[in-house]
JSON list of C-alpha atoms in Angstrom, two decimals:
[
{"chain": "A", "resi": 1, "resn": "MET", "atom": "CA", "xyz": [28.22, -48.02, 3.24]},
{"chain": "A", "resi": 2, "resn": "LYS", "atom": "CA", "xyz": [28.14, -50.78, 0.69]},
{"chain": "A", "resi": 3, "resn": "LEU", "atom": "CA", "xyz": [27.03, -50.14, -2.90]},
{"chain": "A", "resi": 4, "resn": "PRO", "atom": "CA", "xyz": [24.43, -52.39, -4.48]},
{"chain": "A", "resi": 5, "resn": "GLU", "atom": "CA", "xyz": [25.90, -55.40, -6.25]},
{"chain": "A", "resi": 6, "resn": "ALA", "atom": "CA", "xyz": [25.14, -54.25, -9.82]},
{"chain": "A", "resi": 7, "resn": "ILE", "atom": "CA", "xyz": [26.68, -50.81, -9.29]},
{"chain": "A", "resi": 8, "resn": "GLU", "atom": "CA", "xyz": [29.72, -52.31, -7.62]},
{"chain": "A", "resi": 9, "resn": "GLN", "atom": "CA", "xyz": [30.20, -54.65, -10.60]},
{"chain": "A", "resi": 10, "resn": "GLN", "atom": "CA", "xyz": [30.05, -51.73, -13.04]},
{"chain": "A", "resi": 11, "resn": "TRP", "atom": "CA", "xyz": [32.46, -49.69, -10.91]},
{"chain": "A", "resi": 12, "resn": "LEU", "atom": "CA", "xyz": [34.98, -52.52, -10.83]},
{"chain": "A", "resi": 13, "resn": "ALA", "atom": "CA", "xyz": [34.66, -53.00, -14.61]},
{"chain": "A", "resi": 14, "resn": "ALA", "atom": "CA", "xyz": [35.22, -49.27, -15.25]},
{"chain": "A", "resi": 15, "resn": "ARG", "atom": "CA", "xyz": [38.30, -49.24, -12.98]},
{"chain": "A", "resi": 16, "resn": "ALA", "atom": "CA", "xyz": [39.69, -52.30, -14.76]},
{"chain": "A", "resi": 17, "resn": "ARG", "atom": "CA", "xyz": [39.12, -50.66, -18.15]},
{"chain": "A", "resi": 18, "resn": "PHE", "atom": "CA", "xyz": [40.81, -47.45, -16.89]},
{"chain": "A", "resi": 19, "resn": "ALA", "atom": "CA", "xyz": [43.75, -49.43, -15.54]},
{"chain": "A", "resi": 20, "resn": "GLY", "atom": "CA", "xyz": [44.11, -51.11, -18.94]},
{"chain": "A", "resi": 21, "resn": "LEU", "atom": "CA", "xyz": [44.61, -47.75, -20.70]},
{"chain": "A", "resi": 22, "resn": "ALA", "atom": "CA", "xyz": [48.02, -46.31, -21.46]},
{"chain": "A", "resi": 23, "resn": "ALA", "atom": "CA", "xyz": [49.34, -43.70, -19.00]},
{"chain": "A", "resi": 24, "resn": "ARG", "atom": "CA", "xyz": [48.83, -40.92, -21.53]},
{"chain": "A", "resi": 25, "resn": "GLU", "atom": "CA", "xyz": [45.18, -41.97, -22.13]},
{"chain": "A", "resi": 26, "resn": "GLN", "atom": "CA", "xyz": [44.61, -42.11, -18.35]},
{"chain": "A", "resi": 27, "resn": "LYS", "atom": "CA", "xyz": [45.87, -38.51, -18.02]},
{"chain": "A", "resi": 28, "resn": "VAL", "atom": "CA", "xyz": [43.62, -37.27, -20.86]},
{"chain": "A", "resi": 29, "resn": "LEU", "atom": "CA", "xyz": [40.61, -39.08, -19.39]},
{"chain": "A", "resi": 30, "resn": "ALA", "atom": "CA", "xyz": [41.33, -37.72, -15.88]},
{"chain": "A", "resi": 31, "resn": "ALA", "atom": "CA", "xyz": [41.70, -34.18, -17.28]},
{"chain": "A", "resi": 32, "resn": "GLY", "atom": "CA", "xyz": [38.41, -34.56, -19.19]},
{"chain": "A", "resi": 33, "resn": "ALA", "atom": "CA", "xyz": [36.66, -35.81, -16.04]},
{"chain": "A", "resi": 34, "resn": "ALA", "atom": "CA", "xyz": [38.02, -32.83, -14.10]},
{"chain": "A", "resi": 35, "resn": "ILE", "atom": "CA", "xyz": [36.76, -30.41, -16.79]},
{"chain": "A", "resi": 36, "resn": "VAL", "atom": "CA", "xyz": [33.31, -32.05, -16.76]},
{"chain": "A", "resi": 37, "resn": "ALA", "atom": "CA", "xyz": [33.22, -31.88, -12.94]},
{"chain": "A", "resi": 38, "resn": "LEU", "atom": "CA", "xyz": [34.18, -28.18, -12.99]},
{"chain": "A", "resi": 39, "resn": "ALA", "atom": "CA", "xyz": [31.58, -27.47, -15.69]},
{"chain": "A", "resi": 40, "resn": "LEU", "atom": "CA", "xyz": [28.91, -29.22, -13.58]},
{"chain": "A", "resi": 41, "resn": "LEU", "atom": "CA", "xyz": [29.89, -27.18, -10.51]},
{"chain": "A", "resi": 42, "resn": "TYR", "atom": "CA", "xyz": [29.81, -23.96, -12.52]},
{"chain": "A", "resi": 43, "resn": "PHE", "atom": "CA", "xyz": [26.47, -24.56, -14.24]},
{"chain": "A", "resi": 44, "resn": "ALA", "atom": "CA", "xyz": [24.72, -26.31, -11.34]},
{"chain": "A", "resi": 45, "resn": "LEU", "atom": "CA", "xyz": [25.95, -24.18, -8.42]},
{"chain": "A", "resi": 46, "resn": "TRP", "atom": "CA", "xyz": [27.86, -21.02, -9.29]},
{"chain": "A", "resi": 47, "resn": "LEU", "atom": "CA", "xyz": [25.78, -19.67, -12.18]},
{"chain": "A", "resi": 48, "resn": "PRO", "atom": "CA", "xyz": [22.38, -19.90, -10.39]},
{"chain": "A", "resi": 49, "resn": "ALA", "atom": "CA", "xyz": [23.85, -18.35, -7.22]},
{"chain": "A", "resi": 50, "resn": "GLU", "atom": "CA", "xyz": [25.41, -15.47, -9.17]},
{"chain": "A", "resi": 51, "resn": "SER", "atom": "CA", "xyz": [22.16, -14.85, -11.07]},
{"chain": "A", "resi": 52, "resn": "ALA", "atom": "CA", "xyz": [20.22, -14.74, -7.80]},
{"chain": "A", "resi": 53, "resn": "ARG", "atom": "CA", "xyz": [22.77, -12.29, -6.35]},
{"chain": "A", "resi": 54, "resn": "GLN", "atom": "CA", "xyz": [22.42, -10.00, -9.37]},
{"chain": "A", "resi": 55, "resn": "ARG", "atom": "CA", "xyz": [18.62, -10.08, -9.14]},
{"chain": "A", "resi": 56, "resn": "GLN", "atom": "CA", "xyz": [18.83, -9.20, -5.43]},
{"chain": "A", "resi": 57, "resn": "ALA", "atom": "CA", "xyz": [21.24, -6.35, -6.14]},
{"chain": "A", "resi": 58, "resn": "GLN", "atom": "CA", "xyz": [18.90, -4.98, -8.83]},
{"chain": "A", "resi": 59, "resn": "SER", "atom": "CA", "xyz": [15.92, -5.33, -6.49]},
{"chain": "A", "resi": 60, "resn": "LEU", "atom": "CA", "xyz": [17.79, -3.42, -3.79]},
{"chain": "A", "resi": 61, "resn": "ALA", "atom": "CA", "xyz": [18.71, -0.65, -6.24]},
{"chain": "A", "resi": 62, "resn": "ASP", "atom": "CA", "xyz": [15.08, -0.41, -7.38]},
{"chain": "A", "resi": 63, "resn": "ALA", "atom": "CA", "xyz": [13.86, -0.24, -3.77]},
{"chain": "A", "resi": 64, "resn": "ARG", "atom": "CA", "xyz": [16.36, 2.51, -2.97]},
{"chain": "A", "resi": 65, "resn": "ALA", "atom": "CA", "xyz": [15.26, 4.51, -6.02]},
{"chain": "A", "resi": 66, "resn": "LEU", "atom": "CA", "xyz": [11.61, 4.13, -5.02]},
{"chain": "A", "resi": 67, "resn": "SER", "atom": "CA", "xyz": [12.45, 5.20, -1.47]},
{"chain": "A", "resi": 68, "resn": "MET", "atom": "CA", "xyz": [14.15, 8.33, -2.77]},
{"chain": "A", "resi": 69, "resn": "GLN", "atom": "CA", "xyz": [11.16, 9.16, -4.98]},
{"chain": "A", "resi": 70, "resn": "LEU", "atom": "CA", "xyz": [8.76, 8.69, -2.06]},
{"chain": "A", "resi": 71, "resn": "ALA", "atom": "CA", "xyz": [10.94, 10.85, 0.18]},
{"chain": "A", "resi": 72, "resn": "ALA", "atom": "CA", "xyz": [10.86, 13.58, -2.47]},
{"chain": "A", "resi": 73, "resn": "LEU", "atom": "CA", "xyz": [7.06, 13.34, -2.70]},
{"chain": "A", "resi": 74, "resn": "ALA", "atom": "CA", "xyz": [6.48, 13.28, 1.08]},
{"chain": "A", "resi": 75, "resn": "PRO", "atom": "CA", "xyz": [6.34, 17.09, 1.53]},
{"chain": "A", "resi": 76, "resn": "ALA", "atom": "CA", "xyz": [3.74, 17.38, -1.24]},
{"chain": "A", "resi": 77, "resn": "ALA", "atom": "CA", "xyz": [1.69, 14.60, 0.34]},
{"chain": "A", "resi": 78, "resn": "GLU", "atom": "CA", "xyz": [1.83, 16.35, 3.72]},
{"chain": "A", "resi": 79, "resn": "ARG", "atom": "CA", "xyz": [0.69, 19.60, 2.13]},
{"chain": "A", "resi": 80, "resn": "ALA", "atom": "CA", "xyz": [-2.19, 17.79, 0.41]},
{"chain": "A", "resi": 81, "resn": "ARG", "atom": "CA", "xyz": [-3.15, 16.07, 3.65]},
{"chain": "A", "resi": 82, "resn": "GLY", "atom": "CA", "xyz": [-3.02, 19.39, 5.48]},
{"chain": "A", "resi": 83, "resn": "SER", "atom": "CA", "xyz": [-5.18, 21.06, 2.83]},
{"chain": "A", "resi": 84, "resn": "GLY", "atom": "CA", "xyz": [-7.95, 18.58, 3.52]},
{"chain": "A", "resi": 85, "resn": "LEU", "atom": "CA", "xyz": [-8.14, 17.09, 0.05]},
{"chain": "A", "resi": 86, "resn": "GLY", "atom": "CA", "xyz": [-9.01, 13.42, -0.16]},
{"chain": "A", "resi": 87, "resn": "THR", "atom": "CA", "xyz": [-9.28, 11.88, 3.28]},
{"chain": "A", "resi": 88, "resn": "ALA", "atom": "CA", "xyz": [-9.03, 13.22, 6.81]},
{"chain": "A", "resi": 89, "resn": "SER", "atom": "CA", "xyz": [-5.92, 12.77, 8.88]},
{"chain": "A", "resi": 90, "resn": "ASN", "atom": "CA", "xyz": [-7.39, 9.56, 10.28]},
{"chain": "A", "resi": 91, "resn": "GLY", "atom": "CA", "xyz": [-7.94, 8.18, 6.76]},
{"chain": "A", "resi": 92, "resn": "VAL", "atom": "CA", "xyz": [-11.72, 8.76, 6.63]},
{"chain": "A", "resi": 93, "resn": "SER", "atom": "CA", "xyz": [-13.31, 10.23, 3.50]},
{"chain": "A", "resi": 94, "resn": "LEU", "atom": "CA", "xyz": [-15.10, 13.58, 3.70]},
{"chain": "A", "resi": 95, "resn": "LEU", "atom": "CA", "xyz": [-18.53, 11.97, 3.39]},
{"chain": "A", "resi": 96, "resn": "ALA", "atom": "CA", "xyz": [-17.78, 9.40, 6.09]},
{"chain": "A", "resi": 97, "resn": "ALA", "atom": "CA", "xyz": [-16.35, 12.06, 8.44]},
{"chain": "A", "resi": 98, "resn": "VAL", "atom": "CA", "xyz": [-19.45, 14.26, 8.09]},
{"chain": "A", "resi": 99, "resn": "ASP", "atom": "CA", "xyz": [-21.76, 11.26, 8.48]},
{"chain": "A", "resi": 100, "resn": "GLN", "atom": "CA", "xyz": [-19.95, 10.18, 11.67]},
{"chain": "A", "resi": 101, "resn": "ALA", "atom": "CA", "xyz": [-20.08, 13.72, 13.02]},
{"chain": "A", "resi": 102, "resn": "THR", "atom": "CA", "xyz": [-23.85, 13.93, 12.46]},
{"chain": "A", "resi": 103, "resn": "ARG", "atom": "CA", "xyz": [-24.27, 10.75, 14.52]},
{"chain": "A", "resi": 104, "resn": "ASP", "atom": "CA", "xyz": [-22.05, 11.76, 17.45]},
{"chain": "A", "resi": 105, "resn": "GLY", "atom": "CA", "xyz": [-24.98, 13.10, 19.49]},
{"chain": "A", "resi": 106, "resn": "SER", "atom": "CA", "xyz": [-23.97, 16.77, 19.49]},
{"chain": "A", "resi": 107, "resn": "LEU", "atom": "CA", "xyz": [-26.94, 17.65, 17.28]},
{"chain": "A", "resi": 108, "resn": "PRO", "atom": "CA", "xyz": [-30.46, 17.09, 18.58]},
{"chain": "A", "resi": 109, "resn": "LYS", "atom": "CA", "xyz": [-31.52, 15.64, 15.23]},
{"chain": "A", "resi": 110, "resn": "PRO", "atom": "CA", "xyz": [-29.73, 14.26, 12.18]},
{"chain": "A", "resi": 111, "resn": "PRO", "atom": "CA", "xyz": [-29.82, 16.02, 8.83]},
{"chain": "A", "resi": 112, "resn": "THR", "atom": "CA", "xyz": [-32.84, 15.36, 6.67]},
{"chain": "A", "resi": 113, "resn": "ARG", "atom": "CA", "xyz": [-30.54, 14.87, 3.71]},
{"chain": "A", "resi": 114, "resn": "LEU", "atom": "CA", "xyz": [-26.83, 14.18, 3.26]},
{"chain": "A", "resi": 115, "resn": "GLN", "atom": "CA", "xyz": [-25.52, 14.17, -0.31]},
{"chain": "A", "resi": 116, "resn": "PRO", "atom": "CA", "xyz": [-21.97, 13.89, -1.67]},
{"chain": "A", "resi": 117, "resn": "ASP", "atom": "CA", "xyz": [-21.05, 16.38, -4.36]},
{"chain": "A", "resi": 118, "resn": "GLY", "atom": "CA", "xyz": [-17.97, 14.84, -5.94]},
{"chain": "A", "resi": 119, "resn": "ASP", "atom": "CA", "xyz": [-15.07, 13.76, -3.74]},
{"chain": "A", "resi": 120, "resn": "THR", "atom": "CA", "xyz": [-14.42, 17.14, -2.17]},
{"chain": "A", "resi": 121, "resn": "ARG", "atom": "CA", "xyz": [-17.85, 18.44, -1.17]},
{"chain": "A", "resi": 122, "resn": "VAL", "atom": "CA", "xyz": [-20.84, 17.29, 0.89]},
{"chain": "A", "resi": 123, "resn": "ARG", "atom": "CA", "xyz": [-24.27, 18.96, 0.98]},
{"chain": "A", "resi": 124, "resn": "LEU", "atom": "CA", "xyz": [-26.46, 18.80, 4.08]},
{"chain": "A", "resi": 125, "resn": "TRP", "atom": "CA", "xyz": [-30.06, 19.83, 4.74]},
{"chain": "A", "resi": 126, "resn": "PHE", "atom": "CA", "xyz": [-31.40, 20.36, 8.25]},
{"chain": "A", "resi": 127, "resn": "GLU", "atom": "CA", "xyz": [-34.98, 21.11, 9.24]},
{"chain": "A", "resi": 128, "resn": "ASP", "atom": "CA", "xyz": [-36.03, 22.60, 12.58]},
{"chain": "A", "resi": 129, "resn": "VAL", "atom": "CA", "xyz": [-32.57, 22.36, 14.08]},
{"chain": "A", "resi": 130, "resn": "PRO", "atom": "CA", "xyz": [-31.42, 24.61, 16.97]},
{"chain": "A", "resi": 131, "resn": "PHE", "atom": "CA", "xyz": [-29.32, 27.32, 15.34]},
{"chain": "A", "resi": 132, "resn": "ASP", "atom": "CA", "xyz": [-26.81, 27.62, 18.20]},
{"chain": "A", "resi": 133, "resn": "ALA", "atom": "CA", "xyz": [-26.26, 23.84, 18.37]},
{"chain": "A", "resi": 134, "resn": "LEU", "atom": "CA", "xyz": [-25.70, 23.73, 14.61]},
{"chain": "A", "resi": 135, "resn": "LEU", "atom": "CA", "xyz": [-23.08, 26.50, 14.76]},
{"chain": "A", "resi": 136, "resn": "GLN", "atom": "CA", "xyz": [-21.26, 24.75, 17.64]},
{"chain": "A", "resi": 137, "resn": "TRP", "atom": "CA", "xyz": [-21.34, 21.48, 15.69]},
{"chain": "A", "resi": 138, "resn": "LEU", "atom": "CA", "xyz": [-19.87, 23.20, 12.62]},
{"chain": "A", "resi": 139, "resn": "GLN", "atom": "CA", "xyz": [-17.11, 24.76, 14.76]},
{"chain": "A", "resi": 140, "resn": "ARG", "atom": "CA", "xyz": [-16.19, 21.36, 16.25]},
{"chain": "A", "resi": 141, "resn": "LEU", "atom": "CA", "xyz": [-16.24, 19.82, 12.77]},
{"chain": "A", "resi": 142, "resn": "GLN", "atom": "CA", "xyz": [-13.76, 22.42, 11.54]},
{"chain": "A", "resi": 143, "resn": "GLN", "atom": "CA", "xyz": [-11.48, 22.10, 14.59]},
{"chain": "A", "resi": 144, "resn": "ARG", "atom": "CA", "xyz": [-11.42, 18.30, 14.75]},
{"chain": "A", "resi": 145, "resn": "GLN", "atom": "CA", "xyz": [-11.72, 17.25, 11.11]},
{"chain": "A", "resi": 146, "resn": "GLY", "atom": "CA", "xyz": [-10.60, 20.33, 9.16]},
{"chain": "A", "resi": 147, "resn": "ILE", "atom": "CA", "xyz": [-13.99, 20.49, 7.44]},
{"chain": "A", "resi": 148, "resn": "ARG", "atom": "CA", "xyz": [-15.31, 23.98, 6.79]},
{"chain": "A", "resi": 149, "resn": "VAL", "atom": "CA", "xyz": [-18.49, 25.55, 5.48]},
{"chain": "A", "resi": 150, "resn": "ASP", "atom": "CA", "xyz": [-18.22, 26.51, 1.83]},
{"chain": "A", "resi": 151, "resn": "SER", "atom": "CA", "xyz": [-21.73, 27.92, 1.58]},
{"chain": "A", "resi": 152, "resn": "ALA", "atom": "CA", "xyz": [-24.72, 28.13, 3.89]},
{"chain": "A", "resi": 153, "resn": "GLU", "atom": "CA", "xyz": [-28.35, 29.21, 3.68]},
{"chain": "A", "resi": 154, "resn": "PHE", "atom": "CA", "xyz": [-30.51, 29.58, 6.77]},
{"chain": "A", "resi": 155, "resn": "ASP", "atom": "CA", "xyz": [-34.26, 30.08, 7.03]},
{"chain": "A", "resi": 156, "resn": "ARG", "atom": "CA", "xyz": [-35.56, 31.27, 10.38]},
{"chain": "A", "resi": 157, "resn": "LYS", "atom": "CA", "xyz": [-38.49, 29.30, 11.80]},
{"chain": "A", "resi": 158, "resn": "PRO", "atom": "CA", "xyz": [-41.38, 30.83, 13.76]},
{"chain": "A", "resi": 159, "resn": "THR", "atom": "CA", "xyz": [-40.24, 28.91, 16.84]},
{"chain": "A", "resi": 160, "resn": "SER", "atom": "CA", "xyz": [-37.47, 30.81, 18.64]},
{"chain": "A", "resi": 161, "resn": "GLY", "atom": "CA", "xyz": [-33.93, 29.49, 18.02]},
{"chain": "A", "resi": 162, "resn": "LEU", "atom": "CA", "xyz": [-34.86, 26.98, 15.30]},
{"chain": "A", "resi": 163, "resn": "ALA", "atom": "CA", "xyz": [-33.83, 27.17, 11.65]},
{"chain": "A", "resi": 164, "resn": "ASP", "atom": "CA", "xyz": [-33.76, 25.27, 8.41]},
{"chain": "A", "resi": 165, "resn": "ALA", "atom": "CA", "xyz": [-30.26, 25.06, 6.95]},
{"chain": "A", "resi": 166, "resn": "ARG", "atom": "CA", "xyz": [-28.68, 24.08, 3.64]},
{"chain": "A", "resi": 167, "resn": "LEU", "atom": "CA", "xyz": [-24.92, 23.64, 3.97]},
{"chain": "A", "resi": 168, "resn": "SER", "atom": "CA", "xyz": [-22.11, 22.83, 1.62]},
{"chain": "A", "resi": 169, "resn": "LEU", "atom": "CA", "xyz": [-19.04, 21.48, 3.44]},
{"chain": "A", "resi": 170, "resn": "VAL", "atom": "CA", "xyz": [-15.50, 21.03, 2.10]},
{"chain": "A", "resi": 171, "resn": "ARG", "atom": "CA", "xyz": [-12.12, 20.18, 3.57]},
{"chain": "A", "resi": 172, "resn": "GLY", "atom": "CA", "xyz": [-10.43, 23.32, 4.94]},
{"chain": "A", "resi": 173, "resn": "ARG", "atom": "CA", "xyz": [-7.45, 24.98, 3.24]}
]
């Protein structure tokens, strides 16, 4: 590969000037050029690579520490999940789980009112619902979702087997 004419001219002039120096001056200049080249290699290549390696090592140490903390917290999280606080095992909130269960078709009619009471309680009102179907629905809700009845009030209707119900549901413990 041939250098452009102007650069080649400058290169030849620099070589001629170098050749015109005394042997001692040539050695000093060569040593200085070697020091500059080593400094360029150090600052342009080695230092950035070493800094990146140190950052990666620190990141790995931080990730390992976080992993150990999460492993230590895992039993407590499992206990909380098992107690029914927060969300169901499938990640659904208490309100959403109860709402889905009321729409699954196991009850002949939906509740007349569904109201959250904080994050851990849901209140339901039913009117003219078959009492036996409601009890079976509550049993399935407890078995499948871990949701239990905290309080219940039933009013018997004149029609046989029907009742009005006010329920307070919470996650089971």
